[in-house]
Coordinates of C-alpha atoms in Angstrom, one line a residue:
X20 CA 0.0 0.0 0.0
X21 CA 2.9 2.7 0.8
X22 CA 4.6 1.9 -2.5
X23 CA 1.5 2.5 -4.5
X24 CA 1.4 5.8 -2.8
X25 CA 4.4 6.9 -3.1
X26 CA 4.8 6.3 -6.7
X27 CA 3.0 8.9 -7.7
X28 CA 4.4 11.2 -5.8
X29 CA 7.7 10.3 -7.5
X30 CA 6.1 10.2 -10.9
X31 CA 4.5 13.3 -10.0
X32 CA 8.0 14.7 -9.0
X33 CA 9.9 13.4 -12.8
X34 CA 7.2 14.6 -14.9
X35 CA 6.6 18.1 -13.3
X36 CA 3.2 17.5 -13.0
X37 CA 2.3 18.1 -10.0
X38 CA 0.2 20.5 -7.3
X39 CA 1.6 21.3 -3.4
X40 CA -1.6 19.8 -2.6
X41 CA -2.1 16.7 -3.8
X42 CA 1.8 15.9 -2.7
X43 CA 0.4 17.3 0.4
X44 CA -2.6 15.2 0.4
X45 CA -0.5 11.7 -1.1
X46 CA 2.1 12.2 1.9
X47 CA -0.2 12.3 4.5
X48 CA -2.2 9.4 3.1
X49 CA 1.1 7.4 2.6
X50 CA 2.1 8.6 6.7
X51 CA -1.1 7.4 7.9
X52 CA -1.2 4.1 6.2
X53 CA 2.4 3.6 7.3
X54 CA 1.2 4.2 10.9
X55 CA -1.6 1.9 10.4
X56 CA 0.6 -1.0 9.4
X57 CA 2.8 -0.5 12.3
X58 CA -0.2 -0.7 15.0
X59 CA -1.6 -3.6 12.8
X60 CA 1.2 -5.8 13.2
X61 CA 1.9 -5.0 17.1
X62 CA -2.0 -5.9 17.2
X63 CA -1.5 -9.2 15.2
X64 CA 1.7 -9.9 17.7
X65 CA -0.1 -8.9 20.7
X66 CA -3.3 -11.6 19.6
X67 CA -1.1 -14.2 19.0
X68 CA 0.8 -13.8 22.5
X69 CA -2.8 -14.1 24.2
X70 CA -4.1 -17.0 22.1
X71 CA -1.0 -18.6 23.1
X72 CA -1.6 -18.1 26.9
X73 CA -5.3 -18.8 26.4
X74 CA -4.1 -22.2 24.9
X75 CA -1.7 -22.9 27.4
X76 CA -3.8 -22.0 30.1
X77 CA -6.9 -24.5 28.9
X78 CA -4.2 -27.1 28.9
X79 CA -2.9 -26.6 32.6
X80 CA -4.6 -26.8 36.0
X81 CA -3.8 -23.0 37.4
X82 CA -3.7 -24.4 41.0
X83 CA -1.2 -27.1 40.2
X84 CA 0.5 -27.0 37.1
X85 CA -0.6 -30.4 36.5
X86 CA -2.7 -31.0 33.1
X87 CA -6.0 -29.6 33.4
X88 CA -8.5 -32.4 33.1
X89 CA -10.3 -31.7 29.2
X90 CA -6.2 -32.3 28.4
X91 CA -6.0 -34.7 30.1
X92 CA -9.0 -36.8 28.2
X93 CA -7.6 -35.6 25.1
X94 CA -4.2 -36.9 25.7
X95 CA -5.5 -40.0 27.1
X96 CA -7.3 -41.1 24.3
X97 CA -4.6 -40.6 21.9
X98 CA -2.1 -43.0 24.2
X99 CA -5.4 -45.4 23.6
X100 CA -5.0 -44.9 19.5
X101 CA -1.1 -45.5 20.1
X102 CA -1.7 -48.3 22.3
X103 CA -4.4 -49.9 19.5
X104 CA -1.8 -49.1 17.0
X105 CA 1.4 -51.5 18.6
X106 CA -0.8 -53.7 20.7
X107 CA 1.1 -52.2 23.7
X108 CA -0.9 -52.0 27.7
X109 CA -1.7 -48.6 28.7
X110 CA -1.9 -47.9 32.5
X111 CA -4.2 -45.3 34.1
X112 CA -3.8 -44.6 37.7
X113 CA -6.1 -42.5 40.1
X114 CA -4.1 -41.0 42.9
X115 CA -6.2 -39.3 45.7
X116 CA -4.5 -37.8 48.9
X117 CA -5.6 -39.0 51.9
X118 CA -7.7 -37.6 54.6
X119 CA -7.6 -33.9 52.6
X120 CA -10.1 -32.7 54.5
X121 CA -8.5 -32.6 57.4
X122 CA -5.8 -31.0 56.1
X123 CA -7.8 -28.3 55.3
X124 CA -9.8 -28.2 58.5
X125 CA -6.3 -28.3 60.5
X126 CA -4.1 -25.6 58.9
X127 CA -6.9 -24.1 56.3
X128 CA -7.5 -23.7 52.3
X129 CA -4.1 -22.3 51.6
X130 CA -2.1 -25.2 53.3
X131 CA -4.3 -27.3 51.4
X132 CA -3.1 -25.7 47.8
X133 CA 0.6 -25.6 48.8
X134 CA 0.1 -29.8 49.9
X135 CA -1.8 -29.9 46.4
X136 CA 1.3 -28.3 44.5
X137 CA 4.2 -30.5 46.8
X138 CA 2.1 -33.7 45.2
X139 CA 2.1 -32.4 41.8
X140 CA 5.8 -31.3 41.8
X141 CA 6.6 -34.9 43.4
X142 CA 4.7 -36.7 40.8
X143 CA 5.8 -34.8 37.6
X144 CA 9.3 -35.2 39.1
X145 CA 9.4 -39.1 39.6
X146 CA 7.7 -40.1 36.2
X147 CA 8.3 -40.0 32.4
X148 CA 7.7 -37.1 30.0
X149 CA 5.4 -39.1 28.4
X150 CA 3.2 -39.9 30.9
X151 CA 0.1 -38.0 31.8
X152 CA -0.1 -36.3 34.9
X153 CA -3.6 -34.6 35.2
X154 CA -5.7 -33.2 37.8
X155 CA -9.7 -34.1 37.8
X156 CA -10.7 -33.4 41.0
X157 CA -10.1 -31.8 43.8
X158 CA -7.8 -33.9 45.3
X159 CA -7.9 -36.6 42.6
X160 CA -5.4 -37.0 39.9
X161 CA -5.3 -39.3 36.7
X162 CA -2.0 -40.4 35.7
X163 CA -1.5 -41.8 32.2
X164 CA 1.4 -44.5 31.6
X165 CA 2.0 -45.5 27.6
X166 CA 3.6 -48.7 26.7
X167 CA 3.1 -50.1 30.5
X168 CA 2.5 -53.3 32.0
X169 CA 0.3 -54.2 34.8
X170 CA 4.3 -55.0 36.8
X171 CA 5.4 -51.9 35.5
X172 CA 2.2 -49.7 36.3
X173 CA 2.4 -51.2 39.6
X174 CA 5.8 -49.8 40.6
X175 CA 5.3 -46.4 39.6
X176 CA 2.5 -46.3 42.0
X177 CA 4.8 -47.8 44.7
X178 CA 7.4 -45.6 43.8
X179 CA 5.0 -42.5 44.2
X180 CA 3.2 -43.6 47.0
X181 CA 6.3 -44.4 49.2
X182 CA 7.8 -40.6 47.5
X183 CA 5.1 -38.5 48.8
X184 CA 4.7 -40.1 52.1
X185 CA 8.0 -39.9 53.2
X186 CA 8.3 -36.0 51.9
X187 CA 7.0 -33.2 53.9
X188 CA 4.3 -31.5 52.0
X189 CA 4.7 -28.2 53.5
X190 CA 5.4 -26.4 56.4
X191 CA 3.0 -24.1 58.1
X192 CA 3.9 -22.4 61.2
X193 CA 6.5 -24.7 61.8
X194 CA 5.1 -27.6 61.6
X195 CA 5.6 -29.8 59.2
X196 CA 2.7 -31.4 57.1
X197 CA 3.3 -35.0 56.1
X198 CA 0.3 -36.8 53.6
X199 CA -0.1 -40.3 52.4
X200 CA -2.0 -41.3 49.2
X201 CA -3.9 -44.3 47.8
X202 CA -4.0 -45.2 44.0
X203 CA -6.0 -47.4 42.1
X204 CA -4.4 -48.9 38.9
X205 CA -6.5 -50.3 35.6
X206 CA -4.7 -51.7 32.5
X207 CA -5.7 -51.9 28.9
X208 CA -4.2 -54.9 27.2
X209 CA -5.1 -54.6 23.3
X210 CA -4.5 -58.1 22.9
X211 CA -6.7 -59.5 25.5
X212 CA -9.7 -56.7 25.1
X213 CA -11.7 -56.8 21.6
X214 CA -12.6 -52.8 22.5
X215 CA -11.0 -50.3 20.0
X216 CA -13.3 -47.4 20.7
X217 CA -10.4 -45.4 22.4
X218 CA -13.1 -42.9 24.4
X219 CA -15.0 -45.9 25.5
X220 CA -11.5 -47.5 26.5
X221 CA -10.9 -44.1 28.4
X222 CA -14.5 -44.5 30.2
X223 CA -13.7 -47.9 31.3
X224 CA -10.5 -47.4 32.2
X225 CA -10.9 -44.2 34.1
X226 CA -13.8 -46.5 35.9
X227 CA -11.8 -49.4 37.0
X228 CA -9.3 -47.4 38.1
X229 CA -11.7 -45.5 40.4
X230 CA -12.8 -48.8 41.3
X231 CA -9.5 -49.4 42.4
X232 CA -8.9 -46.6 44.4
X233 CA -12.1 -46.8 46.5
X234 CA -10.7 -50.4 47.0
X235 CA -7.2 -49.1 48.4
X236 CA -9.6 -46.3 50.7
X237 CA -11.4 -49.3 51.9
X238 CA -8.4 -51.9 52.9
X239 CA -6.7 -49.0 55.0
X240 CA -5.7 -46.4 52.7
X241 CA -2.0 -45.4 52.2
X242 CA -1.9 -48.6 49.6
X243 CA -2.3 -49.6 45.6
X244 CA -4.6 -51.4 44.2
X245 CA -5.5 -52.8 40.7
X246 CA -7.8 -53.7 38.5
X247 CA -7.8 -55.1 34.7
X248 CA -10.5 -53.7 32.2

């Protein structure tokens, strides 16, 4: 747009055929557009900076950092296409912190975030990039494990388990806030389950694993359980 403008004022210029006013006019036109251009592009640079918080945000819990749960689903299911794919398990855990409540009751809401954000920085520290750490509840988490084994699964949750209850979760007032968690595993074998719908493989797996964790709650809590689907 500014070189169309300012060729005529250039052919006005060599020819001689020209009035003060229209070079007048043609300048200010060419100025303005020139301006225009430069608070388009901040504009466009300023949209895409937000769309890519916006996106990042959907993606991630704010409380946590963990994945936010639609993300979570999303991811889920395409480990289940992968998994359908190479005929490979997929584990899903659900991890839920023990007696929260109390937590909360004892040293109030913001303790309760800060124990919330210990589990999540534990968990993401102890397992594989791959794998899915996601919040869904409150105090529920889903985690996600590709290409695992029902042995293998098992021994995460162990690992994790025994990792956040010997780790203080935080410290208010001096005191030291320890936690304990129970987990409920499910597995997904392609070759022993005829199912390739991958969202109703998420469904039943996010269900057994449930199942599994209200199992752990009810033999003592503090303990992993599983369950194949």
């Amino acid at each position: 747009m500014t070189e169309r403008r300012i060729e005529p004022l250039i052919e006005m210029y060599q020819s001689q055929q020209y009035s003060i006013d229209e070079a007048i006019f043609s300048l200010v036109i060419s100025s303005l557009l020139l301006l225009a251009m430069s608070q388009i592009k901040k504009l466009i640079a300023l949209l895409e900076e937000q769309n890519f918080i916006l996106d990042r945000t959907s993606k991630t819990d704010s409380l946590t950092q963990a994945t936010s749960r639609p993300e979570t689903f999303n991811r889920a299911e395409l480990e289940i296409e992968r998994a359908l794919r190479s005929n490979i398990p997929v584990a899903f855990l659900m991890l839920d912190i023990d007696h929260f409540k109390k937590v909360n009751d004892q040293y109030g809401h913001p303790a309760g975030d800060l124990v919330l954000q210990s589990l999540t920085k534990y968990c993401q520290g102890e397992l594989r990039v791959v794998d899915i750490f996601g919040r869904v509840g409150g105090e529920e988490f889903l985690i996600v494990l590709p290409e695992s084994s029902e042995a293998l699964a098992f021994d995460v949750a162990e690992r994790l388990r025994k990792k956040i209850a010997s780790s203080v979760a935080v410290v208010v007032d001096g005191h030291e806030v320890f936690i304990t968690v129970s987990i409920g595993i499910a597995i997904f074998d392609p070759v022993l389950n005829g199912e390739i719908r991958p969202k109703v493989i998420l469904n039943s797996g996010y269900k057994r694993a449930d199942e599994a964790l209200y199992l752990a709650k009810s033999n003592g809590r503090n303990r992993t359980e599983s369950w194949s689907c």
